[in-house]
Amino acid sequence: MADNENMVVEEKPKKKFDGAKVRAGIKEWFRKQIVNLKRRPSNIALLFFVITSLIYMIAFSIIAQMLYEGRTNSYIEWSGLCSFVTFLFSILILVLYLQVFPKRKKPNVPMLVLVGVFIAVMFLADIVCYMELQDVFANATTALTDVYYESGTVFIVHMIFLAVSTVLLACTPLFKMLLMKINTRKEVESTVSEMHGQLDLEET
């Protein structure tokens, strides 16, 4: 018991925060992301297509409520069908997009054309829904609930993000050219030369 009491517990030294190591880790993470984009620059447009689809699918409850409230409104004729088509195409376009740019192969042109058709259909569906809402606003005889105005905002935001995603898709070859100009090689040559210099000094 006495020996145990006299034993001194050695405390492990606390690790100090190494800012340089953290900065190097962040720099390396960004370097890896750029390398991945060099291999697949199409991921830039894919990210925006995913965001665009999520915006519409999350906000679809607002559109559904608007359609339910306006089910007896004569000005809302095609909005139900158009909004359903847009919701369905928002999912299918992501599946198609993954087939457009297969790994280590040339772009699949038929799939790319089909993606373009899906984009055009969704644009047209949003325009039809928005125009019917404008007719409802212009001919309303009673106060409308907020879901009508919120639905109009959803259609506008979806069209904007869809347009941005389309532009990014069209600019994919340009992104590839710009990314290839970025130097992502690790600086190993300077480290090797320093090691050789140190060995020469030690030998002399």
PDB file of C-alpha atoms in Angstrom:
ATOM      1  CA  MET A   1       0.000   0.000   0.000  1.00  0.00           C
ATOM      2  CA  ALA A   2       2.840   2.378   0.875  1.00  0.00           C
ATOM      3  CA  ASP A   3       4.490   1.722  -2.467  1.00  0.00           C
ATOM      4  CA  ASN A   4       1.272   2.526  -4.273  1.00  0.00           C
ATOM      5  CA  GLU A   5       0.914   5.796  -2.375  1.00  0.00           C
ATOM      6  CA  ASN A   6       4.480   6.840  -3.224  1.00  0.00           C
ATOM      7  CA  MET A   7       4.026   6.120  -6.933  1.00  0.00           C
ATOM      8  CA  VAL A   8       4.031   9.274  -9.001  1.00  0.00           C
ATOM      9  CA  VAL A   9       1.569   9.350 -11.860  1.00  0.00           C
ATOM     10  CA  GLU A  10       3.212  10.805 -14.903  1.00  0.00           C
ATOM     11  CA  GLU A  11       0.919  13.153 -16.776  1.00  0.00           C
ATOM     12  CA  LYS A  12       1.042  12.954 -20.531  1.00  0.00           C
ATOM     13  CA  PRO A  13       2.025  16.255 -22.085  1.00  0.00           C
ATOM     14  CA  LYS A  14      -0.912  18.009 -23.728  1.00  0.00           C
ATOM     15  CA  LYS A  15      -0.712  18.329 -27.458  1.00  0.00           C
ATOM     16  CA  LYS A  16      -0.351  21.911 -28.547  1.00  0.00           C
ATOM     17  CA  PHE A  17      -2.474  23.307 -31.329  1.00  0.00           C
ATOM     18  CA  ASP A  18      -0.445  23.222 -34.522  1.00  0.00           C
ATOM     19  CA  GLY A  19      -1.845  25.889 -36.825  1.00  0.00           C
ATOM     20  CA  ALA A  20       0.568  25.058 -39.619  1.00  0.00           C
ATOM     21  CA  LYS A  21      -0.518  21.410 -39.598  1.00  0.00           C
ATOM     22  CA  VAL A  22      -4.187  22.395 -39.742  1.00  0.00           C
ATOM     23  CA  ARG A  23      -3.560  24.763 -42.658  1.00  0.00           C
ATOM     24  CA  ALA A  24      -1.625  22.052 -44.452  1.00  0.00           C
ATOM     25  CA  GLY A  25      -4.505  19.612 -43.919  1.00  0.00           C
ATOM     26  CA  ILE A  26      -7.042  22.104 -45.302  1.00  0.00           C
ATOM     27  CA  LYS A  27      -4.792  22.839 -48.270  1.00  0.00           C
ATOM     28  CA  GLU A  28      -4.434  19.118 -48.972  1.00  0.00           C
ATOM     29  CA  TRP A  29      -8.222  18.655 -48.773  1.00  0.00           C
ATOM     30  CA  PHE A  30      -8.789  21.394 -51.341  1.00  0.00           C
ATOM     31  CA  ARG A  31      -6.079  19.894 -53.554  1.00  0.00           C
ATOM     32  CA  LYS A  32      -7.847  16.517 -53.516  1.00  0.00           C
ATOM     33  CA  GLN A  33     -11.188  18.151 -54.366  1.00  0.00           C
ATOM     34  CA  ILE A  34      -9.649  19.923 -57.361  1.00  0.00           C
ATOM     35  CA  VAL A  35      -8.059  16.647 -58.487  1.00  0.00           C
ATOM     36  CA  ASN A  36     -11.488  14.985 -58.304  1.00  0.00           C
ATOM     37  CA  LEU A  37     -13.019  17.822 -60.325  1.00  0.00           C
ATOM     38  CA  LYS A  38     -10.250  17.461 -62.908  1.00  0.00           C
ATOM     39  CA  ARG A  39     -11.264  13.848 -63.344  1.00  0.00           C
ATOM     40  CA  ARG A  40     -15.010  14.597 -63.412  1.00  0.00           C
ATOM     41  CA  PRO A  41     -15.762  18.307 -64.049  1.00  0.00           C
ATOM     42  CA  SER A  42     -19.371  17.297 -64.729  1.00  0.00           C
ATOM     43  CA  ASN A  43     -19.841  17.040 -60.945  1.00  0.00           C
ATOM     44  CA  ILE A  44     -20.164  20.841 -60.791  1.00  0.00           C
ATOM     45  CA  ALA A  45     -23.391  20.832 -62.794  1.00  0.00           C
ATOM     46  CA  LEU A  46     -24.524  17.637 -61.052  1.00  0.00           C
ATOM     47  CA  LEU A  47     -24.328  19.381 -57.674  1.00  0.00           C
ATOM     48  CA  PHE A  48     -26.618  22.170 -58.896  1.00  0.00           C
ATOM     49  CA  PHE A  49     -29.053  19.716 -60.445  1.00  0.00           C
ATOM     50  CA  VAL A  50     -29.261  17.933 -57.084  1.00  0.00           C
ATOM     51  CA  ILE A  51     -29.895  21.256 -55.298  1.00  0.00           C
ATOM     52  CA  THR A  52     -32.541  22.198 -57.892  1.00  0.00           C
ATOM     53  CA  SER A  53     -34.353  18.883 -57.460  1.00  0.00           C
ATOM     54  CA  LEU A  54     -34.235  19.096 -53.674  1.00  0.00           C
ATOM     55  CA  ILE A  55     -35.674  22.629 -53.716  1.00  0.00           C
ATOM     56  CA  TYR A  56     -38.673  21.499 -55.747  1.00  0.00           C
ATOM     57  CA  MET A  57     -39.282  18.255 -53.860  1.00  0.00           C
ATOM     58  CA  ILE A  58     -39.039  19.899 -50.435  1.00  0.00           C
ATOM     59  CA  ALA A  59     -41.381  22.734 -51.484  1.00  0.00           C
ATOM     60  CA  PHE A  60     -43.808  20.397 -53.243  1.00  0.00           C
ATOM     61  CA  SER A  61     -46.010  20.285 -50.122  1.00  0.00           C
ATOM     62  CA  ILE A  62     -46.767  23.989 -50.668  1.00  0.00           C
ATOM     63  CA  ILE A  63     -47.722  23.343 -54.300  1.00  0.00           C
ATOM     64  CA  ALA A  64     -49.888  20.378 -53.277  1.00  0.00           C
ATOM     65  CA  GLN A  65     -51.722  22.530 -50.745  1.00  0.00           C
ATOM     66  CA  MET A  66     -52.269  25.226 -53.365  1.00  0.00           C
ATOM     67  CA  LEU A  67     -53.676  22.670 -55.797  1.00  0.00           C
ATOM     68  CA  TYR A  68     -55.981  21.297 -53.115  1.00  0.00           C
ATOM     69  CA  GLU A  69     -57.338  24.737 -52.262  1.00  0.00           C
ATOM     70  CA  GLY A  70     -57.732  25.632 -55.929  1.00  0.00           C
ATOM     71  CA  ARG A  71     -59.279  22.347 -57.035  1.00  0.00           C
ATOM     72  CA  THR A  72     -62.566  24.148 -57.834  1.00  0.00           C
ATOM     73  CA  ASN A  73     -60.864  27.132 -59.463  1.00  0.00           C
ATOM     74  CA  SER A  74     -61.517  27.158 -63.211  1.00  0.00           C
ATOM     75  CA  TYR A  75     -58.200  28.911 -63.935  1.00  0.00           C
ATOM     76  CA  ILE A  76     -56.141  26.025 -62.542  1.00  0.00           C
ATOM     77  CA  GLU A  77     -56.417  23.395 -65.256  1.00  0.00           C
ATOM     78  CA  TRP A  78     -52.967  22.015 -66.024  1.00  0.00           C
ATOM     79  CA  SER A  79     -51.020  22.917 -62.884  1.00  0.00           C
ATOM     80  CA  GLY A  80     -51.723  19.553 -61.233  1.00  0.00           C
ATOM     81  CA  LEU A  81     -50.389  17.526 -64.144  1.00  0.00           C
ATOM     82  CA  CYS A  82     -47.469  19.899 -64.779  1.00  0.00           C
ATOM     83  CA  SER A  83     -46.346  19.933 -61.153  1.00  0.00           C
ATOM     84  CA  PHE A  84     -46.504  16.118 -61.009  1.00  0.00           C
ATOM     85  CA  VAL A  85     -44.411  15.837 -64.197  1.00  0.00           C
ATOM     86  CA  THR A  86     -41.844  18.271 -62.774  1.00  0.00           C
ATOM     87  CA  PHE A  87     -41.640  16.325 -59.521  1.00  0.00           C
ATOM     88  CA  LEU A  88     -41.137  13.049 -61.391  1.00  0.00           C
ATOM     89  CA  PHE A  89     -38.586  14.522 -63.809  1.00  0.00           C
ATOM     90  CA  SER A  90     -36.662  16.092 -60.914  1.00  0.00           C
ATOM     91  CA  ILE A  91     -35.817  12.560 -59.802  1.00  0.00           C
ATOM     92  CA  LEU A  92     -35.341  10.970 -63.221  1.00  0.00           C
ATOM     93  CA  ILE A  93     -33.030  13.713 -64.504  1.00  0.00           C
ATOM     94  CA  LEU A  94     -30.459  12.846 -61.825  1.00  0.00           C
ATOM     95  CA  VAL A  95     -30.483   9.208 -62.940  1.00  0.00           C
ATOM     96  CA  LEU A  96     -30.094  10.274 -66.572  1.00  0.00           C
ATOM     97  CA  TYR A  97     -27.295  12.700 -65.747  1.00  0.00           C
ATOM     98  CA  LEU A  98     -25.214   9.955 -64.168  1.00  0.00           C
ATOM     99  CA  GLN A  99     -25.454   8.060 -67.469  1.00  0.00           C
ATOM    100  CA  VAL A 100     -24.304  11.059 -69.526  1.00  0.00           C
ATOM    101  CA  PHE A 101     -20.740  11.096 -68.162  1.00  0.00           C
ATOM    102  CA  PRO A 102     -19.588   7.504 -67.530  1.00  0.00           C
ATOM    103  CA  LYS A 103     -16.168   6.978 -65.951  1.00  0.00           C
ATOM    104  CA  ARG A 104     -13.235   7.022 -68.400  1.00  0.00           C
ATOM    105  CA  LYS A 105     -15.562   7.122 -71.403  1.00  0.00           C
ATOM    106  CA  LYS A 106     -16.823   9.747 -73.795  1.00  0.00           C
ATOM    107  CA  PRO A 107     -20.100  11.523 -72.952  1.00  0.00           C
ATOM    108  CA  ASN A 108     -23.221   9.601 -73.858  1.00  0.00           C
ATOM    109  CA  VAL A 109     -24.810  11.910 -76.455  1.00  0.00           C
ATOM    110  CA  PRO A 110     -28.311  10.296 -76.555  1.00  0.00           C
ATOM    111  CA  MET A 111     -28.564  10.578 -72.770  1.00  0.00           C
ATOM    112  CA  LEU A 112     -27.356  14.180 -72.943  1.00  0.00           C
ATOM    113  CA  VAL A 113     -30.100  14.979 -75.461  1.00  0.00           C
ATOM    114  CA  LEU A 114     -32.647  13.299 -73.188  1.00  0.00           C
ATOM    115  CA  VAL A 115     -31.456  15.428 -70.257  1.00  0.00           C
ATOM    116  CA  GLY A 116     -31.998  18.500 -72.432  1.00  0.00           C
ATOM    117  CA  VAL A 117     -35.535  17.355 -73.239  1.00  0.00           C
ATOM    118  CA  PHE A 118     -36.289  16.845 -69.525  1.00  0.00           C
ATOM    119  CA  ILE A 119     -34.992  20.355 -68.746  1.00  0.00           C
ATOM    120  CA  ALA A 120     -37.186  21.868 -71.478  1.00  0.00           C
ATOM    121  CA  VAL A 121     -40.277  19.989 -70.245  1.00  0.00           C
ATOM    122  CA  MET A 122     -39.707  21.168 -66.651  1.00  0.00           C
ATOM    123  CA  PHE A 123     -39.257  24.756 -67.820  1.00  0.00           C
ATOM    124  CA  LEU A 124     -42.494  24.560 -69.789  1.00  0.00           C
ATOM    125  CA  ALA A 125     -44.352  22.979 -66.857  1.00  0.00           C
ATOM    126  CA  ASP A 126     -43.167  25.726 -64.479  1.00  0.00           C
ATOM    127  CA  ILE A 127     -44.231  28.425 -66.934  1.00  0.00           C
ATOM    128  CA  VAL A 128     -47.706  26.884 -67.321  1.00  0.00           C
ATOM    129  CA  CYS A 129     -48.154  26.683 -63.545  1.00  0.00           C
ATOM    130  CA  TYR A 130     -46.923  30.247 -63.039  1.00  0.00           C
ATOM    131  CA  MET A 131     -49.171  31.653 -65.783  1.00  0.00           C
ATOM    132  CA  GLU A 132     -52.229  29.911 -64.334  1.00  0.00           C
ATOM    133  CA  LEU A 133     -51.398  31.401 -60.938  1.00  0.00           C
ATOM    134  CA  GLN A 134     -51.242  34.854 -62.524  1.00  0.00           C
ATOM    135  CA  ASP A 135     -54.737  34.277 -63.914  1.00  0.00           C
ATOM    136  CA  VAL A 136     -55.924  33.310 -60.434  1.00  0.00           C
ATOM    137  CA  PHE A 137     -54.412  36.506 -58.964  1.00  0.00           C
ATOM    138  CA  ALA A 138     -55.954  38.684 -61.678  1.00  0.00           C
ATOM    139  CA  ASN A 139     -59.460  37.219 -61.362  1.00  0.00           C
ATOM    140  CA  ALA A 140     -59.672  36.515 -57.631  1.00  0.00           C
ATOM    141  CA  THR A 141     -62.863  37.836 -56.043  1.00  0.00           C
ATOM    142  CA  THR A 142     -61.864  36.925 -52.497  1.00  0.00           C
ATOM    143  CA  ALA A 143     -58.630  37.055 -50.517  1.00  0.00           C
ATOM    144  CA  LEU A 144     -56.214  34.280 -51.398  1.00  0.00           C
ATOM    145  CA  THR A 145     -54.187  32.333 -48.861  1.00  0.00           C
ATOM    146  CA  ASP A 146     -50.405  32.576 -48.666  1.00  0.00           C
ATOM    147  CA  VAL A 147     -49.882  29.207 -50.361  1.00  0.00           C
ATOM    148  CA  TYR A 148     -50.756  30.761 -53.733  1.00  0.00           C
ATOM    149  CA  TYR A 149     -48.034  33.403 -53.412  1.00  0.00           C
ATOM    150  CA  GLU A 150     -45.551  30.907 -51.967  1.00  0.00           C
ATOM    151  CA  SER A 151     -46.213  28.525 -54.854  1.00  0.00           C
ATOM    152  CA  GLY A 152     -45.474  31.317 -57.323  1.00  0.00           C
ATOM    153  CA  THR A 153     -42.156  31.916 -55.559  1.00  0.00           C
ATOM    154  CA  VAL A 154     -41.333  28.207 -55.723  1.00  0.00           C
ATOM    155  CA  PHE A 155     -41.899  28.139 -59.501  1.00  0.00           C
ATOM    156  CA  ILE A 156     -39.672  31.203 -60.022  1.00  0.00           C
ATOM    157  CA  VAL A 157     -36.858  29.891 -57.799  1.00  0.00           C
ATOM    158  CA  HIS A 158     -37.010  26.480 -59.468  1.00  0.00           C
ATOM    159  CA  MET A 159     -36.751  28.019 -62.937  1.00  0.00           C
ATOM    160  CA  ILE A 160     -33.754  30.145 -61.854  1.00  0.00           C
ATOM    161  CA  PHE A 161     -31.866  27.187 -60.407  1.00  0.00           C
ATOM    162  CA  LEU A 162     -32.779  25.064 -63.415  1.00  0.00           C
ATOM    163  CA  ALA A 163     -31.351  27.752 -65.707  1.00  0.00           C
ATOM    164  CA  VAL A 164     -28.131  27.966 -63.676  1.00  0.00           C
ATOM    165  CA  SER A 165     -27.757  24.165 -63.751  1.00  0.00           C
ATOM    166  CA  THR A 166     -28.266  24.171 -67.529  1.00  0.00           C
ATOM    167  CA  VAL A 167     -25.599  26.859 -68.022  1.00  0.00           C
ATOM    168  CA  LEU A 168     -23.143  24.917 -65.844  1.00  0.00           C
ATOM    169  CA  LEU A 169     -23.845  21.777 -67.858  1.00  0.00           C
ATOM    170  CA  ALA A 170     -23.126  23.636 -71.094  1.00  0.00           C
ATOM    171  CA  CYS A 171     -19.898  25.050 -69.608  1.00  0.00           C
ATOM    172  CA  THR A 172     -18.528  21.655 -68.521  1.00  0.00           C
ATOM    173  CA  PRO A 173     -15.864  21.552 -71.306  1.00  0.00           C
ATOM    174  CA  LEU A 174     -14.756  25.062 -70.315  1.00  0.00           C
ATOM    175  CA  PHE A 175     -14.478  24.048 -66.661  1.00  0.00           C
ATOM    176  CA  LYS A 176     -12.306  21.095 -67.690  1.00  0.00           C
ATOM    177  CA  MET A 177      -9.921  23.393 -69.581  1.00  0.00           C
ATOM    178  CA  LEU A 178      -9.657  25.806 -66.653  1.00  0.00           C
ATOM    179  CA  LEU A 179      -9.197  23.071 -64.065  1.00  0.00           C
ATOM    180  CA  MET A 180      -6.389  21.446 -66.062  1.00  0.00           C
ATOM    181  CA  LYS A 181      -4.431  24.703 -65.780  1.00  0.00           C
ATOM    182  CA  ILE A 182      -4.415  24.477 -61.978  1.00  0.00           C
ATOM    183  CA  ASN A 183      -1.254  22.880 -60.596  1.00  0.00           C
ATOM    184  CA  THR A 184      -2.267  20.143 -58.159  1.00  0.00           C
ATOM    185  CA  ARG A 185       1.049  18.279 -58.001  1.00  0.00           C
ATOM    186  CA  LYS A 186       2.612  17.791 -54.602  1.00  0.00           C
ATOM    187  CA  GLU A 187       5.845  19.664 -54.047  1.00  0.00           C
ATOM    188  CA  VAL A 188       8.084  16.630 -53.603  1.00  0.00           C
ATOM    189  CA  GLU A 189      10.973  17.653 -55.851  1.00  0.00           C
ATOM    190  CA  SER A 190      12.088  20.465 -53.532  1.00  0.00           C
ATOM    191  CA  THR A 191      11.924  18.114 -50.533  1.00  0.00           C
ATOM    192  CA  VAL A 192      14.055  15.496 -52.304  1.00  0.00           C
ATOM    193  CA  SER A 193      16.657  18.095 -53.314  1.00  0.00           C
ATOM    194  CA  GLU A 194      16.850  19.344 -49.702  1.00  0.00           C
ATOM    195  CA  MET A 195      17.414  15.773 -48.477  1.00  0.00           C
ATOM    196  CA  HIS A 196      20.205  15.258 -51.021  1.00  0.00           C
ATOM    197  CA  GLY A 197      21.806  18.502 -49.913  1.00  0.00           C
ATOM    198  CA  GLN A 198      21.719  17.463 -46.280  1.00  0.00           C
ATOM    199  CA  LEU A 199      23.304  14.073 -47.119  1.00  0.00           C
ATOM    200  CA  ASP A 200      26.108  15.744 -49.072  1.00  0.00           C
ATOM    201  CA  LEU A 201      26.885  18.037 -46.139  1.00  0.00           C
ATOM    202  CA  GLU A 202      26.956  15.119 -43.720  1.00  0.00           C
ATOM    203  CA  GLU A 203      29.337  13.135 -45.953  1.00  0.00           C
ATOM    204  CA  THR A 204      31.772  16.045 -46.216  1.00  0.00           C
TER     205      THR A 204
END
